């Protein structure tokens, strides 16, 4: 069951002008459930993803923190590298199939105490910002036959295609896996549709979902028969469910405050480049003390230095796509002292030089 907004008509896509959470890819607002399971699946294959995690600032100690939040950029970078290391075009299916509701903490507990499968999915959609979801979920009833339809949209249509396939696979594989763990192993959707092109091998999809799977569809959707949607959750408990939702509402309100803070700071830094506002200046702008602002950022799982680094990295990548700009121009516009400082930063972020990164980015966009 996925984890954000109340159920909406199945035929209606989420409003792209009002995405849940922050609109910037650098904000650390996502609970890293997918990365935890990705590391576990890689470990089973004898692959160590910890170096890749450390490259994006997620060492083993940090990953153990229950308060940890990651950005889309961090998550996508680790997923992309995992796909390269494993060569497994169905890695998203395997990561989704490895999951359990306990990884979602309080939200998972609420879903287990919910009334029916449909209502549990709608609860997950409502609170998706607390679930670690890296897609945008919506759900509703199809007008033509009353089937329950679950839709997963990508947060950024320009996302790396391989990462996009991974996330759509992981999304629906986790829904099916968790549904079978709750309402029974016989659960099978009526159909699953993916917006991505057909893979080289489609057998793993049929084996996991047990239903017709379509590729090249207009959207990523899962169709659930009304009988399964009405299936009672075995752990349903109205009192526990209601009290858990009160706690989730408080968490959601706090998370929105955190996301607002991160977005305001990121925009402030982005608009100030090549100059970078000092931390003291940011505290004054927010009419708060440096100590309080530092604590609020720590509650978000980040620091001002990491936030500035993310904004500068995004700016460098945007500028590298402009062929008329020299490395000296890019270094100056992104707030680096010289080309050497730019080269060191790009090497730290991408493990390559700015020239090589520029060529790779151009090739990927052709």
Tab-separated table of C-alpha atoms in Angstrom:
chain	number	residue	atom	x	y	z
A	1	UNK	CA	0.000	0.000	0.000
A	2	UNK	CA	1.505	3.196	-1.014
A	3	UNK	CA	1.861	5.640	1.116
A	4	UNK	CA	-0.500	11.342	0.188
A	5	UNK	CA	-3.676	13.256	-0.648
A	6	UNK	CA	-7.213	12.015	-0.243
A	7	UNK	CA	-8.489	9.761	-2.999
A	8	UNK	CA	-9.136	11.542	-6.242
A	9	UNK	CA	-10.815	10.387	-9.432
A	10	UNK	CA	-8.682	7.693	-10.998
A	11	UNK	CA	-8.738	9.381	-14.364
A	12	UNK	CA	-7.335	12.627	-12.986
A	13	UNK	CA	-3.573	13.139	-12.748
A	14	UNK	CA	-2.165	14.982	-9.751
A	15	UNK	CA	-1.889	18.711	-10.334
A	16	UNK	CA	1.743	19.305	-11.388
A	17	UNK	CA	1.486	22.854	-10.114
A	18	UNK	CA	0.870	21.601	-6.591
A	19	UNK	CA	3.271	18.716	-5.918
A	20	UNK	CA	3.356	17.353	-2.386
A	21	UNK	CA	6.326	18.648	-0.475
A	22	UNK	CA	9.091	20.758	-1.888
A	23	UNK	CA	9.511	21.392	-5.583
A	24	UNK	CA	13.308	21.402	-5.446
A	25	UNK	CA	15.249	18.183	-5.908
A	26	UNK	CA	17.951	19.156	-3.413
A	27	UNK	CA	15.731	19.254	-0.309
A	28	UNK	CA	16.247	16.367	2.109
A	29	UNK	CA	12.622	15.495	2.834
A	30	UNK	CA	12.267	11.796	1.970
A	31	UNK	CA	12.450	8.991	4.494
A	32	UNK	CA	15.028	6.619	2.936
A	33	UNK	CA	13.011	3.382	3.054
A	34	UNK	CA	13.794	2.537	-0.567
A	35	UNK	CA	17.528	3.023	-0.005
A	36	UNK	CA	17.476	0.781	3.076
A	37	UNK	CA	15.908	-2.044	1.087
A	38	UNK	CA	18.120	-1.347	-1.921
A	39	UNK	CA	21.199	-1.803	0.255
A	40	UNK	CA	19.749	-5.051	1.661
A	41	UNK	CA	19.002	-6.461	-1.810
A	42	UNK	CA	22.478	-5.478	-3.013
A	43	UNK	CA	24.062	-7.113	0.047
A	44	UNK	CA	22.348	-10.393	-0.852
A	45	UNK	CA	24.128	-10.223	-4.211
A	46	UNK	CA	27.489	-9.492	-2.634
A	47	UNK	CA	27.461	-5.847	-3.733
A	48	UNK	CA	28.356	-3.081	-1.298
A	49	UNK	CA	26.511	0.182	-1.977
A	50	UNK	CA	28.004	1.958	1.029
A	51	UNK	CA	30.664	3.788	-1.021
A	52	UNK	CA	27.898	5.199	-3.213
A	53	UNK	CA	25.937	6.249	-0.129
A	54	UNK	CA	29.003	7.978	1.286
A	55	UNK	CA	29.515	9.866	-1.978
A	56	UNK	CA	26.163	11.591	-1.452
A	57	UNK	CA	26.768	12.192	2.249
A	58	UNK	CA	25.041	9.092	3.646
A	59	UNK	CA	27.538	7.080	5.637
A	60	UNK	CA	26.524	4.030	7.666
A	61	UNK	CA	26.097	5.962	10.909
A	62	UNK	CA	23.850	8.514	9.236
A	63	UNK	CA	21.795	5.774	7.543
A	64	UNK	CA	20.981	4.250	10.960
A	65	UNK	CA	19.351	7.469	12.132
A	66	UNK	CA	15.578	7.300	12.411
A	67	UNK	CA	15.435	11.039	11.720
A	68	UNK	CA	17.353	10.756	8.447
A	69	UNK	CA	15.789	12.330	5.361
A	70	UNK	CA	17.295	12.275	1.883
A	71	UNK	CA	16.687	14.336	-1.252
A	72	UNK	CA	15.493	13.116	-4.632
A	73	UNK	CA	18.972	13.907	-5.894
A	74	UNK	CA	20.644	11.701	-3.284
A	75	UNK	CA	18.172	8.876	-3.747
A	76	UNK	CA	18.364	8.985	-7.540
A	77	UNK	CA	22.168	9.006	-7.514
A	78	UNK	CA	22.341	5.853	-5.374
A	79	UNK	CA	19.642	4.096	-7.413
A	80	UNK	CA	21.404	4.961	-10.680
A	81	UNK	CA	24.696	3.574	-9.399
A	82	UNK	CA	23.012	0.415	-8.086
A	83	UNK	CA	21.495	-0.190	-11.518
A	84	UNK	CA	24.923	0.201	-13.107
A	85	UNK	CA	26.606	-2.161	-10.636
A	86	UNK	CA	23.979	-4.887	-10.788
A	87	UNK	CA	23.076	-4.641	-14.456
A	88	UNK	CA	19.621	-5.750	-13.308
A	89	UNK	CA	16.859	-4.077	-15.328
A	90	UNK	CA	14.297	-5.459	-12.851
A	91	UNK	CA	16.015	-4.231	-9.695
A	92	UNK	CA	12.987	-2.110	-8.794
A	93	UNK	CA	10.767	-5.212	-8.743
A	94	UNK	CA	13.169	-6.968	-6.367
A	95	UNK	CA	13.442	-4.002	-3.993
A	96	UNK	CA	9.655	-3.568	-3.907
A	97	UNK	CA	9.111	-7.284	-3.263
A	98	UNK	CA	11.530	-7.204	-0.301
A	99	UNK	CA	9.561	-4.629	1.707
A	100	UNK	CA	7.442	-4.843	4.819
A	101	UNK	CA	5.027	-2.423	6.480
A	102	UNK	CA	7.218	-2.142	9.565
A	103	UNK	CA	9.668	-0.006	7.564
A	104	UNK	CA	7.005	2.714	7.435
A	105	UNK	CA	6.867	2.991	11.206
A	106	UNK	CA	3.722	4.657	12.528
A	107	UNK	CA	2.130	4.833	9.066
A	108	UNK	CA	2.579	1.095	8.573
A	109	UNK	CA	0.906	0.509	11.935
A	110	UNK	CA	-2.046	2.692	10.872
A	111	UNK	CA	-2.456	0.761	7.619
A	112	UNK	CA	-2.536	-2.560	9.451
A	113	UNK	CA	-5.269	-1.205	11.779
A	114	UNK	CA	-7.356	0.190	8.891
A	115	UNK	CA	-10.723	-1.225	7.822
A	116	UNK	CA	-10.402	-2.372	4.193
A	117	UNK	CA	-7.638	-2.658	1.619
A	118	UNK	CA	-9.029	0.279	-0.328
A	119	UNK	CA	-9.218	2.500	2.724
A	120	UNK	CA	-5.704	1.480	3.752
A	121	UNK	CA	-4.409	2.472	0.308
A	122	UNK	CA	-6.255	5.798	0.535
A	123	UNK	CA	-4.714	6.376	3.971
A	124	UNK	CA	-1.286	5.634	2.520
A	125	UNK	CA	-1.903	8.084	-0.300
A	126	UNK	CA	-2.992	10.738	2.182
A	127	UNK	CA	0.187	10.400	4.235
A	128	UNK	CA	2.646	9.540	1.442
A	129	UNK	CA	5.023	12.312	2.496
A	130	UNK	CA	5.690	10.276	5.648
A	131	UNK	CA	6.250	6.972	3.849
A	132	UNK	CA	9.471	7.476	1.918
A	133	UNK	CA	7.597	7.467	-1.402
A	134	UNK	CA	9.622	8.728	-4.376
A	135	UNK	CA	6.621	8.792	-6.711
A	136	UNK	CA	3.453	10.880	-6.431
A	137	UNK	CA	0.490	8.662	-5.561
A	138	UNK	CA	-3.208	9.219	-6.294
A	139	UNK	CA	-6.161	6.840	-6.136
A	140	UNK	CA	-9.837	6.675	-6.983
A	141	UNK	CA	-12.691	4.646	-8.425
A	142	UNK	CA	-13.030	4.165	-12.182
A	143	UNK	CA	-16.380	5.482	-13.401
A	144	UNK	CA	-16.895	2.764	-15.987
A	145	UNK	CA	-16.843	-0.350	-13.781
A	146	UNK	CA	-16.160	0.673	-10.170
A	147	UNK	CA	-12.637	-0.766	-10.137
A	148	UNK	CA	-10.212	0.841	-7.691
A	149	UNK	CA	-7.313	2.473	-9.541
A	150	UNK	CA	-3.962	3.440	-8.056
A	151	UNK	CA	-1.696	5.789	-9.996
A	152	UNK	CA	2.012	6.550	-9.526
A	153	UNK	CA	3.410	9.651	-11.254
A	154	UNK	CA	7.064	10.640	-11.358
A	155	UNK	CA	7.993	13.805	-9.427
A	156	UNK	CA	10.029	15.033	-12.404
A	157	UNK	CA	9.184	14.049	-16.005
A	158	UNK	CA	12.832	14.726	-16.942
A	159	UNK	CA	14.104	12.122	-14.484
A	160	UNK	CA	16.788	9.673	-15.648
A	161	UNK	CA	14.810	6.997	-17.597
A	162	UNK	CA	16.489	4.078	-15.790
A	163	UNK	CA	15.712	5.587	-12.377
A	164	UNK	CA	12.145	6.296	-13.528
A	165	UNK	CA	11.658	2.616	-14.451
A	166	UNK	CA	13.133	1.542	-11.102
A	167	UNK	CA	10.778	3.796	-9.141
A	168	UNK	CA	7.647	2.716	-11.018
A	169	UNK	CA	8.614	-0.946	-10.613
A	170	UNK	CA	9.389	-0.519	-6.922
A	171	UNK	CA	6.153	1.374	-6.339
A	172	UNK	CA	3.774	-1.292	-7.649
A	173	UNK	CA	5.871	-4.248	-6.492
A	174	UNK	CA	5.718	-2.916	-2.932
A	175	UNK	CA	1.943	-2.387	-3.163
A	176	UNK	CA	1.343	-5.974	-4.277
A	177	UNK	CA	3.799	-7.407	-1.751
A	178	UNK	CA	2.354	-5.508	1.202
A	179	UNK	CA	-1.218	-6.241	0.134
A	180	UNK	CA	-0.440	-9.954	0.108
A	181	UNK	CA	1.149	-9.695	3.538
A	182	UNK	CA	-2.048	-8.154	4.924
A	183	UNK	CA	-5.158	-9.397	3.078
A	184	UNK	CA	-3.642	-12.691	1.942
A	185	UNK	CA	-1.202	-14.258	-0.554
A	186	UNK	CA	-3.982	-14.773	-3.121
A	187	UNK	CA	-4.236	-11.011	-3.760
A	188	UNK	CA	-3.763	-10.186	-7.441
A	189	UNK	CA	-4.495	-6.927	-9.246
A	190	UNK	CA	-6.686	-6.968	-12.328
A	191	UNK	CA	-4.013	-5.223	-14.392
A	192	UNK	CA	-0.815	-3.216	-14.046
A	193	UNK	CA	0.187	-0.549	-16.568
A	194	UNK	CA	3.607	1.069	-16.986
A	195	UNK	CA	4.354	4.227	-18.956
A	196	UNK	CA	7.861	3.001	-19.804
A	197	UNK	CA	8.674	1.103	-23.036
A	198	UNK	CA	8.570	-2.717	-22.952
A	199	UNK	CA	11.640	-4.286	-21.271
A	200	UNK	CA	13.787	-6.924	-22.919
A	201	UNK	CA	12.258	-9.524	-20.606
A	202	UNK	CA	8.709	-9.165	-19.328
A	203	UNK	CA	8.455	-12.546	-17.543
A	204	UNK	CA	9.453	-11.184	-14.106
A	205	UNK	CA	6.482	-8.793	-14.213
A	206	UNK	CA	3.968	-11.550	-14.846
A	207	UNK	CA	5.587	-13.750	-12.199
A	208	UNK	CA	5.324	-11.040	-9.541
A	209	UNK	CA	1.975	-9.428	-10.363
A	210	UNK	CA	0.126	-12.500	-11.626
A	211	UNK	CA	-2.003	-10.396	-13.967
A	212	UNK	CA	-1.801	-8.780	-17.417
A	213	UNK	CA	0.969	-6.163	-17.549
A	214	UNK	CA	0.967	-3.439	-20.209
A	215	UNK	CA	3.857	-1.194	-21.243
A	216	UNK	CA	3.869	2.130	-23.071
A	217	UNK	CA	0.662	3.112	-21.278
A	218	UNK	CA	-0.367	6.765	-20.758
A	219	UNK	CA	0.404	6.490	-17.023
A	220	UNK	CA	1.658	4.107	-14.335
A	221	UNK	CA	-1.532	2.527	-12.960
A	222	UNK	CA	-2.670	-0.506	-11.015
A	223	UNK	CA	-6.287	-1.640	-11.343
A	224	UNK	CA	-7.812	-3.541	-8.401
A	225	UNK	CA	-11.116	-5.414	-8.585
A	226	UNK	CA	-13.849	-4.065	-6.257
A	227	UNK	CA	-13.962	-7.365	-4.341
A	228	UNK	CA	-10.282	-7.085	-3.394
A	229	UNK	CA	-10.661	-3.373	-2.633
A	230	UNK	CA	-13.379	-4.288	-0.087
A	231	UNK	CA	-11.231	-7.004	1.560
A	232	UNK	CA	-11.109	-6.505	5.338
A	233	UNK	CA	-7.736	-5.845	6.946
A	234	UNK	CA	-7.070	-8.648	9.460
A	235	UNK	CA	-5.653	-6.256	12.075
A	236	UNK	CA	-8.426	-3.656	11.822
A	237	UNK	CA	-8.971	-1.707	15.009
A	238	UNK	CA	-10.947	1.575	14.788
A	239	UNK	CA	-9.662	2.971	18.091
A	240	UNK	CA	-6.015	2.260	17.312
A	241	UNK	CA	-6.463	3.578	13.781
A	242	UNK	CA	-8.005	6.870	14.961
A	243	UNK	CA	-5.371	7.499	17.636
A	244	UNK	CA	-2.546	6.693	15.206
A	245	UNK	CA	-3.939	9.154	12.656
A	246	UNK	CA	-3.786	11.938	15.258
A	247	UNK	CA	-0.056	11.319	15.610
A	248	UNK	CA	0.399	11.161	11.823
A	249	UNK	CA	-1.403	14.484	11.385
A	250	UNK	CA	1.015	16.089	13.841
A	251	UNK	CA	3.984	14.591	11.980
A	252	UNK	CA	2.624	15.783	8.644
A	253	UNK	CA	2.194	19.346	9.913
A	254	UNK	CA	5.743	19.336	11.248
A	255	UNK	CA	7.058	17.919	7.956
A	256	UNK	CA	5.361	20.671	5.960
A	257	UNK	CA	7.054	23.273	8.168
A	258	UNK	CA	10.410	21.576	7.539
A	259	UNK	CA	9.884	21.445	3.781
A	260	UNK	CA	8.861	25.096	3.693
A	261	UNK	CA	12.022	26.065	5.577
A	262	UNK	CA	14.281	24.079	3.247
A	263	UNK	CA	12.670	25.471	0.126
A	264	UNK	CA	12.875	29.076	1.319
A	265	UNK	CA	16.560	28.676	2.191
A	266	UNK	CA	17.376	26.960	-1.105
A	267	UNK	CA	15.655	29.657	-3.121
A	268	UNK	CA	17.487	32.311	-1.112
A	269	UNK	CA	20.857	30.719	-1.877
A	270	UNK	CA	19.986	30.127	-5.551
A	271	UNK	CA	18.938	33.749	-6.033
A	272	UNK	CA	22.076	35.056	-4.315
A	273	UNK	CA	24.660	33.082	-6.325
A	274	UNK	CA	27.502	33.641	-6.988
A	275	UNK	CA	27.442	35.208	-3.524
A	276	UNK	CA	26.385	32.904	-0.705
A	277	UNK	CA	24.454	34.396	2.227
A	278	UNK	CA	26.107	33.687	5.540
A	279	UNK	CA	24.335	31.546	8.073
A	280	UNK	CA	24.033	34.554	10.370
A	281	UNK	CA	22.356	36.498	7.567
A	282	UNK	CA	19.866	33.679	6.966
A	283	UNK	CA	19.039	33.613	10.670
A	284	UNK	CA	18.370	37.365	10.594
A	285	UNK	CA	16.099	36.950	7.545
A	286	UNK	CA	14.083	34.371	9.478
A	287	UNK	CA	13.994	36.546	12.589
A	288	UNK	CA	15.540	33.788	14.662
A	289	UNK	CA	18.813	32.947	16.356
A	290	UNK	CA	21.562	30.964	14.633
A	291	UNK	CA	21.197	28.271	17.273
A	292	UNK	CA	17.452	27.899	16.607
A	293	UNK	CA	17.907	27.839	12.829
A	294	UNK	CA	20.672	25.251	13.134
A	295	UNK	CA	18.407	23.105	15.315
A	296	UNK	CA	15.540	23.388	12.830
A	297	UNK	CA	17.828	22.265	10.015
A	298	UNK	CA	19.047	19.372	12.149
A	299	UNK	CA	15.402	18.362	12.625
A	300	UNK	CA	15.211	18.253	8.815
A	301	UNK	CA	18.236	15.955	8.754
A	302	UNK	CA	20.556	18.467	7.106
A	303	UNK	CA	22.866	21.439	7.635
A	304	UNK	CA	23.176	24.826	5.971
A	305	UNK	CA	26.475	23.736	4.422
A	306	UNK	CA	24.846	20.663	2.851
A	307	UNK	CA	21.943	22.755	1.583
A	308	UNK	CA	24.314	25.270	-0.051
A	309	UNK	CA	26.270	22.407	-1.587
A	310	UNK	CA	23.095	20.979	-3.107
A	311	UNK	CA	22.067	24.312	-4.639
A	312	UNK	CA	25.547	24.940	-6.072
A	313	UNK	CA	25.650	21.432	-7.504
A	314	UNK	CA	22.305	21.991	-9.210
A	315	UNK	CA	23.517	25.330	-10.601
A	316	UNK	CA	26.737	23.781	-11.957
A	317	UNK	CA	24.806	21.026	-13.722
A	318	UNK	CA	22.481	23.590	-15.301
A	319	UNK	CA	25.403	25.735	-16.466
A	320	UNK	CA	27.328	22.791	-17.911
A	321	UNK	CA	24.472	22.287	-20.378
A	322	UNK	CA	25.197	25.725	-21.855
A	323	UNK	CA	27.978	25.208	-24.427
A	324	UNK	CA	28.827	28.905	-24.664
A	325	UNK	CA	30.059	28.992	-21.053
A	326	UNK	CA	33.674	28.203	-20.180
A	327	UNK	CA	34.634	26.433	-16.974
A	328	UNK	CA	35.846	29.779	-15.665
A	329	UNK	CA	32.395	31.269	-16.342
A	330	UNK	CA	30.700	28.357	-14.590
A	331	UNK	CA	33.003	28.533	-11.579
A	332	UNK	CA	32.348	32.248	-11.185
A	333	UNK	CA	28.557	31.983	-11.577
A	334	UNK	CA	28.308	29.092	-9.119
A	335	UNK	CA	30.331	30.898	-6.461
A	336	UNK	CA	33.643	29.012	-6.685
A	337	UNK	CA	36.941	30.804	-6.211
A	338	UNK	CA	38.453	29.370	-9.405
A	339	UNK	CA	38.331	26.477	-11.888
A	340	UNK	CA	40.320	24.208	-9.573
A	341	UNK	CA	37.719	24.529	-6.833
A	342	UNK	CA	35.013	23.742	-9.408
A	343	UNK	CA	36.901	20.645	-10.606
A	344	UNK	CA	37.310	19.379	-7.037
A	345	UNK	CA	33.608	19.838	-6.333
A	346	UNK	CA	32.493	18.067	-9.522
A	347	UNK	CA	34.919	15.231	-8.835
A	348	UNK	CA	33.440	14.899	-5.339
A	349	UNK	CA	29.851	14.920	-6.644
A	350	UNK	CA	30.207	12.805	-9.759
A	351	UNK	CA	33.594	11.090	-9.636
A	352	UNK	CA	34.594	12.728	-12.929
A	353	UNK	CA	35.810	16.025	-14.389
A	354	UNK	CA	33.559	18.916	-15.431
A	355	UNK	CA	34.492	18.359	-19.104
A	356	UNK	CA	33.603	14.666	-18.939
A	357	UNK	CA	30.399	15.390	-17.036
A	358	UNK	CA	29.392	18.018	-19.610
A	359	UNK	CA	29.884	15.551	-22.469
A	360	UNK	CA	27.954	12.830	-20.641
A	361	UNK	CA	25.055	15.160	-19.911
A	362	UNK	CA	24.918	16.297	-23.521
A	363	UNK	CA	24.932	12.705	-24.743
A	364	UNK	CA	22.120	11.742	-22.376
A	365	UNK	CA	19.967	14.615	-23.650
A	366	UNK	CA	20.305	13.734	-27.343
